[in-house]
Amino acid sequence: MSQDTLMLYKLMVLYMLNKVDFPLTNSQISEFILDKGYTNYFTLQQALHDLSDTELIRTEHIHNNSYYSMNQSGEETLEFFGYKIPAEIKTEIDQFFNEHKYHLRSENEVTADYYEDKKDCYIVRCEIHDKKELLVGITLNVTDEDQATAICDNWRNRHGDVYDYLIHTLMIRH
């Protein structure tokens, strides 16, 4: 693979991150690039790794997910070299975000992660965001990693129920 080809994939990632005001996950970026057949998984991971290493993007790891966002250096690089992305590819990326932006954003507004605080004590942090605004955050102590993992996994599917329950319960006047 030529350096020009790898550079194109990096520019495509920068272009994608520039189209949104929220971080994209590894799987969200992969969904577009791999489904369109631009490259394979390993080359895409190399491009993401290079972008992160050169600090053109920020990477955050939460509960087995990598979240990528643009930083100033990435924006400047895209401004200088964005013309190297063919117009057809830009159009496909724009169309992808026009069709999926709401779904992509909603996937990233619900987060859950945990860490081991001390032996037999795990701290689980579950959050719901609206853009960059925190709507609700819950921190729980549990006694084993299986419980922590289960809470994180279930939070994505049940967060709406929990949020509704909290609002309803806390707004009742006695």
Short mmCIF file of C-alpha atoms in Angstrom, two decimals, residues 18-164:
data_model
loop_
_atom_site.label_atom_id
_atom_site.label_comp_id
_atom_site.label_asym_id
_atom_site.label_seq_id
_atom_site.Cartn_x
_atom_site.Cartn_y
_atom_site.Cartn_z
CA ASN A 18 -15.15 17.22 11.05
CA LYS A 19 -18.77 16.57 9.98
CA VAL A 20 -20.00 15.92 13.53
CA ASP A 21 -19.95 17.72 16.87
CA PHE A 22 -19.62 14.53 18.90
CA PRO A 23 -17.03 11.73 19.03
CA LEU A 24 -17.35 8.77 16.67
CA THR A 25 -16.61 5.23 17.78
CA ASN A 26 -14.26 2.91 16.01
CA SER A 27 -17.22 0.84 14.83
CA GLN A 28 -19.06 3.91 13.47
CA ILE A 29 -16.06 4.95 11.38
CA SER A 30 -15.51 1.35 10.31
CA GLU A 31 -19.17 0.99 9.32
CA PHE A 32 -18.78 3.59 6.60
CA ILE A 33 -15.26 2.89 5.36
CA LEU A 34 -15.47 -0.91 5.39
CA ASP A 35 -19.05 -1.13 4.06
CA LYS A 36 -18.06 1.05 1.10
CA GLY A 37 -15.06 -1.22 0.47
CA TYR A 38 -12.45 1.52 0.62
CA THR A 39 -9.99 -0.58 2.61
CA ASN A 40 -9.74 -3.46 5.05
CA TYR A 41 -10.03 -3.42 8.83
CA PHE A 42 -6.28 -3.57 9.51
CA THR A 43 -5.43 -0.66 7.23
CA LEU A 44 -8.19 1.44 8.81
CA GLN A 45 -6.84 0.64 12.28
CA GLN A 46 -3.36 1.69 11.10
CA ALA A 47 -4.78 5.01 9.87
CA LEU A 48 -6.60 5.62 13.18
CA HIS A 49 -3.49 4.68 15.15
CA ASP A 50 -1.30 7.04 13.08
CA LEU A 51 -3.80 9.90 13.48
CA SER A 52 -3.87 9.37 17.23
CA ASP A 53 -0.08 9.04 17.52
CA THR A 54 0.49 12.27 15.62
CA GLU A 55 -2.19 13.94 17.79
CA LEU A 56 -4.41 14.89 14.86
CA ILE A 57 -7.31 13.23 16.71
CA ARG A 58 -8.14 12.55 20.36
CA THR A 59 -8.85 9.00 21.46
CA GLU A 60 -10.82 8.07 24.55
CA HIS A 61 -11.44 4.47 25.67
CA ILE A 62 -14.69 3.74 27.50
CA HIS A 63 -15.89 0.20 28.29
CA ASN A 64 -14.16 -1.55 25.37
CA ASN A 65 -15.02 1.24 22.91
CA SER A 66 -12.66 3.76 21.35
CA TYR A 67 -14.10 7.23 20.77
CA TYR A 68 -12.40 9.58 18.32
CA SER A 69 -12.77 13.33 18.02
CA MET A 70 -11.08 16.04 16.01
CA ASN A 71 -8.60 18.43 17.54
CA GLN A 72 -7.08 21.68 16.28
CA SER A 73 -4.14 20.01 14.52
CA GLY A 74 -6.52 17.68 12.72
CA GLU A 75 -8.67 20.59 11.58
CA GLU A 76 -5.62 22.41 10.24
CA THR A 77 -4.40 19.30 8.44
CA LEU A 78 -7.81 18.83 6.83
CA GLU A 79 -7.83 22.47 5.74
CA PHE A 80 -4.44 22.07 4.04
CA PHE A 81 -4.93 18.64 2.48
CA GLY A 82 -8.69 18.14 2.27
CA TYR A 83 -8.60 18.86 -1.45
CA LYS A 84 -6.93 15.45 -1.90
CA ILE A 85 -10.19 13.69 -1.00
CA PRO A 86 -12.09 13.04 -4.24
CA ALA A 87 -15.43 14.85 -4.51
CA GLU A 88 -17.28 11.50 -4.88
CA ILE A 89 -15.95 10.30 -1.53
CA LYS A 90 -16.90 13.57 0.17
CA THR A 91 -20.39 13.23 -1.28
CA GLU A 92 -20.68 9.65 0.03
CA ILE A 93 -19.54 10.74 3.50
CA ASP A 94 -21.96 13.68 3.49
CA GLN A 95 -24.79 11.37 2.44
CA PHE A 96 -23.85 8.84 5.14
CA PHE A 97 -24.11 11.52 7.83
CA ASN A 98 -27.33 12.95 6.41
CA GLU A 99 -28.88 9.48 6.71
CA HIS A 100 -27.32 8.34 10.01
CA LYS A 101 -26.34 11.41 12.06
CA TYR A 102 -29.22 11.13 14.55
CA HIS A 103 -28.57 7.43 15.12
CA LEU A 104 -24.80 7.96 15.44
CA ARG A 105 -25.30 10.78 17.95
CA SER A 106 -27.76 8.80 20.06
CA GLU A 107 -25.32 5.86 20.24
CA ASN A 108 -22.73 8.18 21.79
CA GLU A 109 -25.00 9.97 24.23
CA VAL A 110 -25.28 6.92 26.48
CA THR A 111 -22.07 5.76 28.16
CA ALA A 112 -21.17 3.28 30.86
CA ASP A 113 -17.79 2.29 32.21
CA TYR A 114 -16.30 0.74 35.33
CA TYR A 115 -13.01 0.38 37.13
CA GLU A 116 -11.74 -1.61 40.08
CA ASP A 117 -11.46 0.66 43.11
CA LYS A 118 -10.06 -1.90 45.52
CA LYS A 119 -10.28 -5.64 45.98
CA ASP A 120 -13.90 -6.76 45.57
CA CYS A 121 -15.11 -3.24 44.83
CA TYR A 122 -15.89 -1.96 41.35
CA ILE A 123 -17.13 1.55 40.57
CA VAL A 124 -19.63 1.75 37.71
CA ARG A 125 -20.37 5.13 36.09
CA CYS A 126 -23.44 5.38 33.82
CA GLU A 127 -24.28 8.60 31.99
CA ILE A 128 -26.74 10.11 29.52
CA HIS A 129 -25.62 13.18 27.56
CA ASP A 130 -27.38 15.58 25.26
CA LYS A 131 -24.62 16.85 23.00
CA LYS A 132 -21.99 17.80 25.58
CA GLU A 133 -24.49 18.43 28.39
CA LEU A 134 -24.74 15.76 31.11
CA LEU A 135 -28.41 14.90 31.71
CA VAL A 136 -27.92 12.21 34.33
CA GLY A 137 -24.98 10.43 35.90
CA ILE A 138 -25.18 7.48 38.24
CA THR A 139 -22.26 5.98 40.14
CA LEU A 140 -22.68 2.55 41.69
CA ASN A 141 -20.44 0.34 43.86
CA VAL A 142 -20.63 -3.37 43.12
CA THR A 143 -18.71 -6.32 44.49
CA ASP A 144 -17.52 -8.10 41.36
CA GLU A 145 -16.57 -7.49 37.76
CA ASP A 146 -19.45 -9.58 36.37
CA GLN A 147 -21.93 -7.23 38.05
CA ALA A 148 -20.07 -4.19 36.72
CA THR A 149 -20.07 -5.60 33.19
CA ALA A 150 -23.77 -6.51 33.38
CA ILE A 151 -24.71 -3.00 34.51
CA CYS A 152 -22.69 -1.41 31.71
CA ASP A 153 -24.18 -3.75 29.11
CA ASN A 154 -27.75 -3.24 30.33
CA TRP A 155 -27.41 0.53 30.65
CA ARG A 156 -27.39 0.98 26.88
CA ASN A 157 -30.75 -0.81 26.50
CA ARG A 158 -32.47 0.29 29.70
CA HIS A 159 -31.20 3.86 30.27
CA GLY A 160 -34.48 5.40 29.10
CA ASP A 161 -36.47 3.36 31.59
CA VAL A 162 -34.10 4.29 34.42
CA TYR A 163 -34.17 7.98 33.49
CA ASP A 164 -37.98 8.02 33.30
#
